[in-house]
Amino acid sequence: LLIVFGGVLAATLPLAVAALAIVGTFVALSVMTAFTDVSILALNLTTALGLGLAIDYCLVLLSRYREELTGHTTVEAALAGTLQTAGRTVLFSAATVAASLAALLVFPIPYLRSFAYAGIAVVGLSALAAVVVLPAVLALLGVRLQSRRRAHRGSGFWGRQADRVMRHAVLYVAGGTALLVLLGLPFLGAHLGRIDDRILPAHLSSRQTDDVIRRDFDFQETTPIAVVLPHTSPTETKALTRYIGAILQLDGVHRVDWALASSMSVSSVKATSYHERFRGNGATWVSIVPSLPYDSAGTKRLVEQLRALPGPNGDRPLVAGATAALTDTLDQVRARVPLALAIVVGATFIVLFLMTGSLVMPVKALLLNALSLTATFGAIVWVFQDGHLSGVLDFTSTGSIDTYTPILMFCVAFGLSMDYEVFLLARIKEEWDLSLDNEHAVRAGLERTGRLVTAAALLMVIAFASIGLTSGVLLAKMFGLGLALAVLVDAFVVRTLLIPAFMKLAGRLNWWAPRPLRRLHLRYGAWETAPITLTTAASDARPSEEVIR
């Protein structure tokens, strides 16, 4: 921040706003615990996301305020210009991030919902502090925050970068897309599972105990499959004998524990009797110890066979345990994923349309974000599931990715990607409104935001990477490093290469929308001064044909 702003006072303000947002979210989460469960890992999200977003929003506002001070004679006019442009950008950005996180609420899983509560709260408070508290502080400080650096009037590094990309747009589109697809290929081999003790550091006794069991024993004693026969009494000897015998015929069964009457016997060393432990009031409990790991394909198949096997009285048995929970979780997730995607895509499309007035820009943004996130997920599978870099990063690969992690990371990373997309597109749209020159708008937009957004992305990377590199818990490590990588890919591949190249190739088509939607945007969307003046000055109070064009 000192490097970006060149002054202690300006560098301190984003940290103060971030602290305000984070503490406010902690208070909100404390209140929420009276009504629902909140994952302890949600605190990690609150800290990193609050720090990153608050700093991002303050960077946008402070930079624009300094820019406005050079063109206005009063602080009030500079603040008005700042909030009309950068303030509006912050609100658009917060809306896209919050919409992405809100998609977590469709899953009936408290763990995921707690991240939605924490994320939406910290996004809202960060935006509120940036557009309400920060401008009040700026009004008090006045011109003391004016930059001492000489304003750059020519084409700087980012302007030249935009020119380079647009001169060879086809090459950059092909190369950048190929790179992201290549990074995403390992995701095709993703294996979803559930967390176990191996997410903990190896020196903890709970981890060491299970390591010994996995290494020295050929059965899964710690993850049995529980089968409850709700309308079967242990005294129904003949029916239970046949049922237990059928279970013993299934592949992957190491041992069956159940309540066995003294007059009964099963001719198998795999069946063990415990007279009291498995007795119930009108029900029987059967415990099955599998011979394979709980998340293996064989144990999942065993659970399906147990659920399909009729009970002693023909009733459907109730099957639980780690494997059954994993199977049910995957089913629940698959059933709700389409709705979550619809929420994310729909909300993002609406926000970007209101900001740009184009149907092409939202579609392009969604496709590029999907490509960027696929690359991130591919890297996560390669590192954490396949175990590459496990020695460097100090973790133990379980051979799978936690079921919830891709969903959580998709919603958070998608929101962060749209955050930077909004920063860039808002400035490009501003230049387009004033010049109607597509290449000039792209060049000027990247020139104005390049240094700023790069600094914001690096600060976000620092926030997430600090969690990933310092945490001993695998979930937090995967979450932090995965989101840091997502931000890096978005900031340095998508924003600086693919967006300018795609916009060059599309030309004026970037700003296309059907006439009814263009009229809708003219009435409710975001415009700069010139179009608003033309529309308002029309004698019939309707948008002029020149504006429509």
Coordinates of C-alpha atoms in Angstrom, one line a residue:
L1 CA 0.0 0.0 0.0
L2 CA 2.9 2.3 0.7
I3 CA 4.3 1.6 -2.8
V4 CA 0.9 2.1 -4.4
F5 CA 0.0 5.4 -2.7
G6 CA 3.4 6.8 -1.8
G7 CA 2.2 8.0 1.6
V8 CA 1.5 6.6 5.1
L9 CA -1.8 8.4 5.5
A10 CA -3.3 7.1 2.2
A11 CA -1.9 3.6 2.9
T12 CA -3.4 3.4 6.4
L13 CA -7.0 4.2 5.3
P14 CA -7.7 0.8 3.5
L15 CA -6.4 -1.1 6.5
A16 CA -8.7 0.8 8.8
V17 CA -11.7 0.2 6.5
A18 CA -10.8 -3.5 6.4
A19 CA -10.5 -3.7 10.1
L20 CA -13.9 -2.1 10.5
A21 CA -15.5 -4.6 8.0
I22 CA -13.8 -7.7 9.6
V23 CA -14.8 -6.7 13.2
G24 CA -18.3 -6.0 12.1
T25 CA -18.6 -9.4 10.4
F26 CA -17.2 -11.1 13.6
V27 CA -20.0 -9.4 15.5
A28 CA -22.6 -10.6 12.9
L29 CA -21.3 -14.1 13.1
S30 CA -21.5 -14.1 16.9
V31 CA -25.1 -13.2 16.6
M32 CA -25.7 -15.9 14.0
T33 CA -24.4 -18.6 16.3
A34 CA -27.5 -18.1 18.5
F35 CA -29.6 -19.3 15.5
T36 CA -27.5 -21.7 13.4
D37 CA -24.1 -23.4 13.3
V38 CA -21.1 -21.5 11.9
S39 CA -18.0 -23.3 10.7
I40 CA -14.8 -22.2 12.5
L41 CA -13.2 -22.0 9.0
A42 CA -15.7 -19.2 8.2
L43 CA -13.4 -17.0 10.3
N44 CA -10.6 -17.6 7.8
L45 CA -12.8 -16.5 5.0
T46 CA -14.0 -13.5 6.9
T47 CA -10.4 -12.3 7.6
A48 CA -9.0 -12.9 4.1
L49 CA -12.0 -11.8 2.1
G50 CA -12.7 -8.8 4.3
L51 CA -9.1 -7.6 4.1
G52 CA -8.9 -8.2 0.4
L53 CA -12.2 -6.6 -0.6
A54 CA -12.0 -3.7 1.7
I55 CA -8.5 -2.8 0.4
D56 CA -9.7 -3.4 -3.2
Y57 CA -12.6 -1.0 -2.8
C58 CA -10.5 1.6 -1.0
L59 CA -7.9 1.4 -3.7
V60 CA -10.5 2.1 -6.4
L61 CA -12.0 5.0 -4.5
L62 CA -8.8 6.6 -3.3
S63 CA -7.2 6.4 -6.7
R64 CA -10.2 7.9 -8.4
Y65 CA -10.4 10.6 -5.7
R66 CA -6.8 11.6 -6.3
E67 CA -7.5 11.7 -10.0
E68 CA -10.6 13.8 -9.5
L69 CA -8.7 16.3 -7.3
T70 CA -6.5 17.2 -10.3
G71 CA -9.5 18.2 -12.4
H72 CA -11.7 20.0 -9.8
T73 CA -11.1 23.0 -7.6
T74 CA -13.1 21.8 -4.6
V75 CA -13.0 18.6 -2.5
E76 CA -16.8 18.4 -2.7
A77 CA -16.7 18.2 -6.5
A78 CA -13.9 15.6 -6.4
L79 CA -15.9 13.5 -4.0
A80 CA -19.0 13.8 -6.1
G81 CA -17.1 12.6 -9.2
T82 CA -15.5 9.8 -7.2
L83 CA -18.7 8.4 -5.9
Q84 CA -20.5 8.7 -9.2
T85 CA -17.9 6.6 -10.9
A86 CA -15.7 4.6 -8.5
G87 CA -18.5 4.4 -5.9
R88 CA -20.9 2.9 -8.4
T89 CA -18.2 0.4 -9.5
V90 CA -17.8 -0.7 -5.9
L91 CA -21.5 -1.3 -5.5
F92 CA -21.6 -3.3 -8.8
S93 CA -18.7 -5.3 -7.6
A94 CA -20.1 -6.0 -4.2
A95 CA -23.4 -7.1 -5.8
T96 CA -21.6 -9.7 -8.0
V97 CA -19.5 -11.1 -5.1
A98 CA -22.5 -11.3 -2.8
A99 CA -24.7 -13.0 -5.5
S100 CA -22.0 -15.6 -6.0
L101 CA -21.8 -16.3 -2.2
A102 CA -25.6 -16.4 -1.9
A103 CA -25.6 -19.5 -4.2
L104 CA -24.2 -21.4 -1.2
L105 CA -27.5 -21.0 0.6
V106 CA -29.3 -23.4 -1.7
F107 CA -27.3 -26.3 -0.3
P108 CA -29.0 -27.8 2.9
I109 CA -25.6 -28.1 4.5
P110 CA -24.8 -25.9 7.5
Y111 CA -21.0 -25.9 6.7
L112 CA -21.6 -24.3 3.3
R113 CA -24.3 -22.0 4.5
S114 CA -22.0 -20.6 7.2
F115 CA -19.6 -19.5 4.6
A116 CA -22.5 -17.7 2.8
Y117 CA -23.4 -15.9 6.0
A118 CA -19.8 -14.8 6.6
G119 CA -19.1 -13.9 3.0
I120 CA -22.2 -11.9 2.4
A121 CA -21.8 -10.0 5.7
V122 CA -18.2 -9.1 5.0
V123 CA -18.9 -8.1 1.4
G124 CA -21.7 -5.8 2.5
L125 CA -19.8 -4.3 5.3
S126 CA -16.7 -3.7 3.2
A127 CA -18.8 -1.9 0.5
L128 CA -20.7 0.1 3.1
A129 CA -17.5 1.2 4.8
A130 CA -16.0 2.1 1.5
V131 CA -18.8 4.2 0.1
V132 CA -20.0 5.8 3.4
V133 CA -17.2 5.9 6.0
L134 CA -14.3 6.4 3.6
P135 CA -15.8 9.4 1.8
A136 CA -16.5 11.1 5.1
V137 CA -12.9 10.6 6.1
L138 CA -11.8 12.0 2.7
A139 CA -14.0 15.0 3.2
L140 CA -12.2 15.7 6.5
L141 CA -8.7 15.1 5.1
G142 CA -9.4 17.2 1.9
V143 CA -6.4 17.8 -0.3
R144 CA -3.9 16.2 2.1
L145 CA -4.4 13.0 0.1
Q146 CA -3.6 14.5 -3.2
S147 CA -0.9 12.6 -5.0
R148 CA 2.6 14.2 -5.2
R149 CA 3.4 12.1 -8.2
R150 CA 3.3 13.8 -11.6
A151 CA 0.3 12.8 -13.6
H152 CA 1.1 10.6 -16.6
R153 CA -0.3 12.1 -19.8
G154 CA 1.1 9.6 -22.3
S155 CA 0.6 5.9 -22.9
G156 CA 2.1 4.0 -20.0
F157 CA 3.0 0.4 -19.5
W158 CA -0.6 -0.8 -19.4
G159 CA -1.6 1.2 -22.4
R160 CA 1.2 -0.3 -24.4
Q161 CA 0.3 -3.7 -23.1
A162 CA -3.3 -3.2 -24.4
D163 CA -1.9 -2.2 -27.8
R164 CA 0.4 -5.2 -27.9
V165 CA -2.5 -7.6 -27.2
M166 CA -4.9 -5.9 -29.6
R167 CA -2.3 -6.0 -32.4
H168 CA -2.0 -9.8 -32.0
A169 CA -5.4 -10.5 -30.6
V170 CA -5.9 -13.9 -32.3
L171 CA -2.6 -15.2 -31.0
Y172 CA -3.3 -14.1 -27.5
V173 CA -6.8 -15.6 -27.5
A174 CA -5.5 -18.9 -28.8
G175 CA -2.5 -19.0 -26.5
G176 CA -4.3 -17.9 -23.3
T177 CA -7.2 -20.2 -23.9
A178 CA -4.8 -23.2 -24.5
L179 CA -2.9 -22.4 -21.4
L180 CA -6.0 -22.4 -19.2
V181 CA -7.4 -25.5 -20.8
L182 CA -4.1 -27.3 -20.2
L183 CA -4.1 -26.2 -16.5
G184 CA -7.6 -27.5 -16.2
L185 CA -7.1 -31.0 -17.6
P186 CA -6.3 -32.6 -14.2
F187 CA -9.8 -31.6 -13.0
L188 CA -11.2 -34.3 -15.3
G189 CA -9.7 -36.9 -12.9
A190 CA -11.1 -35.2 -9.7
H191 CA -12.2 -37.7 -7.1
L192 CA -14.6 -36.2 -4.5
G193 CA -14.6 -37.5 -1.0
R194 CA -14.9 -36.4 2.6
I195 CA -12.3 -35.1 5.1
D196 CA -10.7 -37.4 7.6
D197 CA -7.9 -37.2 10.2
R198 CA -5.3 -36.6 7.5
I199 CA -6.3 -33.0 7.2
L200 CA -4.5 -32.5 10.5
P201 CA -0.7 -32.2 11.1
A202 CA 1.1 -35.5 11.4
H203 CA 2.4 -34.8 14.9
L204 CA -1.1 -34.9 16.5
S205 CA -2.0 -38.1 18.4
S206 CA -5.4 -38.3 16.8
R207 CA -3.8 -38.3 13.4
Q208 CA -1.0 -40.8 14.5
T209 CA -3.5 -43.3 15.8
D210 CA -5.4 -43.5 12.6
D211 CA -2.2 -43.7 10.6
V212 CA -1.3 -46.8 12.5
I213 CA -4.7 -48.4 11.8
R214 CA -4.4 -47.6 8.1
R215 CA -0.9 -49.0 7.9
D216 CA -1.0 -52.1 10.1
F217 CA -4.6 -53.4 9.7
D218 CA -6.5 -54.6 6.7
F219 CA -9.9 -53.4 7.8
Q220 CA -11.7 -50.1 8.5
E221 CA -12.6 -50.4 12.1
T222 CA -13.0 -46.6 12.6
T223 CA -15.6 -46.2 9.7
P224 CA -18.2 -49.0 10.1
I225 CA -21.5 -49.0 8.2
A226 CA -24.5 -48.9 10.5
V227 CA -27.7 -50.7 9.5
V228 CA -30.8 -50.3 11.5
L229 CA -33.8 -52.6 11.1
P230 CA -36.6 -50.5 12.5
H231 CA -39.3 -53.2 12.8
T232 CA -37.2 -56.2 13.6
S233 CA -36.6 -57.6 17.1
P234 CA -33.4 -59.6 17.9
T235 CA -35.8 -62.4 19.0
E236 CA -36.8 -63.0 15.3
T237 CA -34.0 -65.5 15.0
K238 CA -34.6 -67.2 11.7
A239 CA -35.3 -64.1 9.7
L240 CA -32.2 -62.3 11.2
T241 CA -30.0 -65.4 10.4
R242 CA -31.0 -65.3 6.8
Y243 CA -30.4 -61.5 6.6
I244 CA -27.0 -61.6 8.2
G245 CA -26.0 -64.5 5.9
A246 CA -27.0 -62.4 2.9
I247 CA -24.8 -59.6 4.1
L248 CA -21.9 -61.9 4.5
Q249 CA -22.2 -62.8 0.9
L250 CA -21.6 -59.2 -0.2
D251 CA -18.1 -58.1 -1.4
G252 CA -16.1 -55.8 0.9
V253 CA -17.5 -57.1 4.2
H254 CA -14.8 -57.7 6.8
R255 CA -17.0 -58.4 9.9
V256 CA -20.6 -58.1 11.0
D257 CA -21.5 -57.2 14.6
W258 CA -25.1 -57.6 15.8
A259 CA -27.4 -58.7 18.6
L260 CA -27.5 -62.5 18.5
A261 CA -29.8 -64.7 20.6
S262 CA -28.2 -67.6 22.4
S263 CA -30.1 -70.2 20.3
M264 CA -28.8 -68.7 17.0
S265 CA -25.5 -69.2 15.2
V266 CA -24.0 -68.2 11.9
S267 CA -21.4 -70.4 10.4
S268 CA -18.9 -67.7 9.6
V269 CA -16.0 -66.2 11.6
K270 CA -17.0 -62.8 10.2
A271 CA -20.2 -62.7 12.4
T272 CA -19.8 -61.7 16.0
S273 CA -22.5 -61.5 18.7
Y274 CA -22.9 -58.8 21.2
H275 CA -26.1 -59.4 23.2
E276 CA -26.6 -56.0 24.8
R277 CA -24.9 -53.4 22.6
F278 CA -27.0 -53.9 19.5
R279 CA -30.4 -54.5 21.2
G280 CA -33.2 -51.9 20.7
N281 CA -36.8 -51.4 21.6
G282 CA -38.4 -53.2 18.7
A283 CA -35.4 -52.7 16.4
T284 CA -32.1 -54.3 15.6
W285 CA -28.8 -52.6 14.9
V286 CA -26.2 -54.2 12.7
S287 CA -22.6 -52.9 12.4
I288 CA -20.6 -53.8 9.3
V289 CA -16.9 -53.3 9.2
P290 CA -15.8 -52.9 5.6
S291 CA -12.5 -54.3 4.3
L292 CA -11.8 -51.2 2.0
P293 CA -11.5 -47.5 2.8
Y294 CA -14.8 -45.7 3.5
D295 CA -14.5 -43.5 0.4
S296 CA -13.5 -46.3 -2.1
A297 CA -15.7 -47.4 -5.0
G298 CA -16.1 -50.8 -3.4
T299 CA -17.4 -49.5 -0.1
K300 CA -19.8 -47.1 -1.9
R301 CA -21.1 -50.1 -3.9
L302 CA -21.5 -52.1 -0.6
V303 CA -23.7 -49.3 0.8
E304 CA -25.9 -49.3 -2.3
Q305 CA -26.2 -53.1 -2.0
L306 CA -27.2 -52.9 1.7
R307 CA -29.8 -50.3 0.9
A308 CA -31.2 -52.5 -1.9
L309 CA -31.2 -55.6 0.3
P310 CA -34.6 -56.1 1.9
G311 CA -34.7 -56.5 5.7
P312 CA -35.8 -59.6 7.5
N313 CA -39.5 -58.5 7.4
G314 CA -39.2 -57.1 3.9
D315 CA -38.8 -53.6 5.2
R316 CA -36.3 -51.1 3.8
P317 CA -33.2 -51.0 6.1
L318 CA -31.8 -47.7 7.3
V319 CA -28.1 -47.4 6.4
A320 CA -25.7 -44.8 7.9
G321 CA -22.0 -44.3 8.5
A322 CA -19.2 -42.3 6.9
T323 CA -19.7 -43.9 3.5
A324 CA -23.4 -43.5 3.5
A325 CA -23.1 -39.9 4.5
L326 CA -20.6 -39.3 1.7
T327 CA -23.0 -40.9 -0.9
D328 CA -25.9 -38.9 0.4
T329 CA -23.8 -35.7 0.4
L330 CA -22.8 -36.2 -3.2
D331 CA -26.5 -36.8 -4.2
Q332 CA -27.6 -33.6 -2.4
V333 CA -24.8 -31.6 -4.0
R334 CA -25.5 -32.8 -7.5
A335 CA -29.2 -32.1 -7.1
R336 CA -28.6 -28.5 -6.0
V337 CA -25.7 -27.6 -8.3
P338 CA -27.9 -26.5 -11.2
L339 CA -29.9 -24.1 -9.0
A340 CA -26.7 -22.6 -7.5
L341 CA -25.2 -22.2 -11.0
A342 CA -28.5 -20.5 -12.2
I343 CA -28.3 -18.0 -9.3
V344 CA -24.6 -17.2 -9.9
V345 CA -25.0 -16.9 -13.7
G346 CA -28.3 -15.0 -13.6
A347 CA -27.3 -12.5 -11.0
T348 CA -24.0 -11.8 -12.7
F349 CA -25.6 -11.4 -16.0
I350 CA -28.1 -8.9 -14.7
V351 CA -25.5 -6.8 -12.9
L352 CA -23.1 -6.7 -15.8
F353 CA -25.9 -5.8 -18.2
L354 CA -27.0 -2.9 -16.0
M355 CA -23.4 -1.8 -15.9
T356 CA -22.5 -2.2 -19.6
G357 CA -25.9 -2.3 -21.5
S358 CA -24.5 -5.2 -23.5
L359 CA -25.5 -8.8 -23.8
V360 CA -22.1 -9.8 -25.3
M361 CA -20.0 -8.5 -22.3
P362 CA -21.8 -10.6 -19.6
V363 CA -21.6 -13.8 -21.8
K364 CA -17.9 -13.1 -22.4
A365 CA -17.2 -12.5 -18.7
L366 CA -19.0 -15.7 -17.7
L367 CA -17.2 -17.8 -20.2
L368 CA -13.8 -16.4 -19.3
N369 CA -14.5 -16.8 -15.6
A370 CA -15.5 -20.5 -16.1
L371 CA -12.3 -21.1 -18.1
S372 CA -10.2 -19.4 -15.4
L373 CA -11.8 -21.4 -12.6
T374 CA -11.4 -24.7 -14.5
A375 CA -7.7 -24.0 -14.6
T376 CA -7.6 -23.3 -10.9
F377 CA -9.5 -26.5 -10.1
G378 CA -7.1 -28.5 -12.3
A379 CA -4.2 -27.1 -10.4
I380 CA -5.8 -28.0 -7.1
V381 CA -6.4 -31.6 -8.2
W382 CA -2.8 -31.9 -9.4
V383 CA -1.4 -30.5 -6.2
F384 CA -3.7 -31.7 -3.4
Q385 CA -5.4 -34.8 -4.7
D386 CA -2.5 -36.2 -6.7
G387 CA 0.0 -35.1 -4.0
H388 CA 2.5 -33.1 -6.1
L389 CA 4.3 -30.5 -3.9
S390 CA 3.1 -32.3 -0.8
G391 CA 6.6 -32.2 0.6
V392 CA 7.1 -28.5 -0.1
L393 CA 3.7 -27.5 1.3
D394 CA 3.8 -30.0 4.1
F395 CA 0.5 -31.9 3.8
T396 CA -0.6 -35.5 3.3
S397 CA -2.6 -36.3 0.1
T398 CA -5.7 -38.3 0.7
G399 CA -6.2 -39.1 -3.0
S400 CA -9.4 -37.1 -3.1
I401 CA -10.8 -33.6 -2.8
D402 CA -13.3 -32.7 -0.1
T403 CA -16.8 -32.7 -1.6
Y404 CA -17.6 -29.2 -0.4
T405 CA -14.3 -27.5 -1.4
P406 CA -15.0 -27.2 -5.2
I407 CA -18.4 -25.7 -4.5
L408 CA -17.1 -23.3 -1.9
M409 CA -14.2 -22.3 -4.0
F410 CA -16.3 -21.8 -7.1
C411 CA -18.6 -19.4 -5.4
V412 CA -15.9 -17.4 -3.7
A413 CA -13.4 -17.4 -6.7
F414 CA -16.2 -16.6 -9.2
G415 CA -17.2 -13.6 -7.1
L416 CA -13.6 -12.4 -6.8
S417 CA -13.0 -12.9 -10.5
M418 CA -16.1 -10.7 -11.2
D419 CA -14.7 -8.2 -8.8
Y420 CA -11.7 -7.5 -11.0
E421 CA -13.8 -7.8 -14.1
V422 CA -16.1 -5.1 -12.9
F423 CA -13.2 -2.8 -12.0
L424 CA -11.9 -3.1 -15.6
L425 CA -15.2 -3.1 -17.5
A426 CA -16.5 -0.1 -15.5
R427 CA -13.6 2.0 -16.7
I428 CA -13.8 0.7 -20.3
K429 CA -17.5 1.4 -20.3
E430 CA -16.9 4.9 -19.0
E431 CA -14.5 5.6 -21.9
W432 CA -16.8 4.0 -24.4
D433 CA -19.7 6.2 -23.3
L434 CA -17.6 9.3 -23.9
S435 CA -15.8 8.3 -27.1
L436 CA -17.7 5.5 -28.8
D437 CA -14.3 4.1 -29.8
N438 CA -13.9 0.5 -28.8
E439 CA -10.1 0.3 -29.1
H440 CA -9.6 3.6 -27.3
A441 CA -11.9 2.4 -24.5
V442 CA -10.0 -0.8 -24.0
R443 CA -6.7 0.9 -24.1
A444 CA -7.7 3.7 -21.7
G445 CA -9.6 1.3 -19.4
L446 CA -6.5 -0.9 -19.0
E447 CA -4.2 2.0 -18.7
R448 CA -6.3 3.6 -15.9
T449 CA -6.9 0.4 -14.0
G450 CA -3.9 -1.8 -14.7
R451 CA -1.6 -0.7 -11.9
L452 CA -4.4 -0.3 -9.5
V453 CA -6.0 -3.7 -10.1
T454 CA -2.7 -5.5 -10.2
A455 CA -1.9 -4.0 -6.7
A456 CA -5.3 -5.0 -5.5
A457 CA -4.8 -8.6 -6.8
L458 CA -1.4 -8.9 -5.2
L459 CA -2.8 -7.7 -1.9
M460 CA -5.6 -10.3 -2.2
V461 CA -3.1 -13.0 -3.0
I462 CA -1.1 -12.1 0.2
A463 CA -4.2 -12.4 2.3
F464 CA -5.2 -15.8 1.0
A465 CA -1.7 -17.2 0.6
S466 CA -0.9 -16.3 4.2
I467 CA -3.7 -18.6 5.3
G468 CA -2.6 -21.4 2.9
L469 CA 1.1 -21.3 3.8
T470 CA 0.7 -21.0 7.6
S471 CA -2.2 -23.2 8.4
G472 CA -1.6 -26.8 9.4
V473 CA -5.1 -27.9 8.4
L474 CA -5.3 -29.2 4.9
L475 CA -8.8 -27.7 4.2
A476 CA -7.5 -24.2 5.1
K477 CA -4.3 -24.7 3.1
M478 CA -6.3 -25.9 0.0
F479 CA -8.7 -23.0 0.4
G480 CA -6.1 -20.3 0.8
L481 CA -3.7 -21.4 -1.9
G482 CA -6.5 -22.3 -4.3
L483 CA -8.1 -18.8 -4.0
A484 CA -4.7 -17.1 -4.3
L485 CA -4.1 -19.0 -7.5
A486 CA -7.5 -18.1 -8.8
V487 CA -6.8 -14.4 -8.2
L488 CA -3.4 -14.6 -9.9
V489 CA -4.8 -16.4 -13.0
D490 CA -7.7 -13.9 -13.3
A491 CA -5.5 -10.8 -12.8
F492 CA -2.5 -11.7 -15.0
V493 CA -4.0 -13.9 -17.7
V494 CA -7.7 -13.1 -18.1
R495 CA -7.7 -9.4 -17.3
T496 CA -4.4 -8.4 -19.0
L497 CA -4.5 -10.8 -22.0
L498 CA -7.8 -12.4 -22.8
I499 CA -10.2 -9.5 -22.1
P500 CA -8.4 -7.0 -24.4
A501 CA -7.9 -9.6 -27.1
F502 CA -11.6 -10.7 -27.1
M503 CA -12.8 -7.1 -27.0
K504 CA -10.6 -6.2 -30.0
L505 CA -11.9 -9.1 -32.0
A506 CA -15.5 -8.3 -31.2
G507 CA -15.2 -4.6 -31.9
R508 CA -18.5 -2.7 -31.7
L509 CA -20.3 -6.0 -31.2
N510 CA -19.1 -5.8 -27.6
W511 CA -21.8 -3.3 -26.9
W512 CA -24.7 -5.0 -28.7
A513 CA -28.1 -5.6 -27.2
P514 CA -31.6 -5.9 -28.7
R515 CA -33.4 -2.5 -29.0
P516 CA -35.9 -3.3 -26.1
L517 CA -33.0 -4.1 -23.8
R518 CA -31.1 -1.0 -24.9
R519 CA -34.0 1.1 -24.0
L520 CA -34.2 -0.7 -20.6
H521 CA -30.6 0.1 -20.0
L522 CA -31.0 3.7 -20.9
R523 CA -33.6 4.0 -18.3
Y524 CA -32.2 1.9 -15.5
G525 CA -28.5 1.3 -16.3
A526 CA -25.3 3.1 -15.6
W527 CA -24.3 5.9 -17.9
E528 CA -21.8 8.7 -17.9
T529 CA -22.7 12.4 -18.1
A530 CA -23.1 12.8 -21.9
P531 CA -25.7 10.0 -22.5
I532 CA -27.7 11.0 -19.4
T533 CA -27.8 14.7 -20.6
L534 CA -28.9 13.7 -24.1
T535 CA -31.7 11.5 -22.8
T536 CA -32.9 14.0 -20.3
A537 CA -32.8 16.8 -22.9
A538 CA -35.0 15.0 -25.4
S539 CA -38.2 16.9 -25.9
D540 CA -40.4 13.8 -25.8
A541 CA -38.6 12.5 -22.7
R542 CA -37.6 9.4 -24.6
P543 CA -34.0 8.3 -25.6
S544 CA -32.9 9.8 -28.9
E545 CA -32.1 7.6 -31.9
E546 CA -28.5 8.8 -31.7
V547 CA -28.2 7.5 -28.2
I548 CA -29.8 4.3 -29.2
R549 CA -27.2 3.8 -31.9

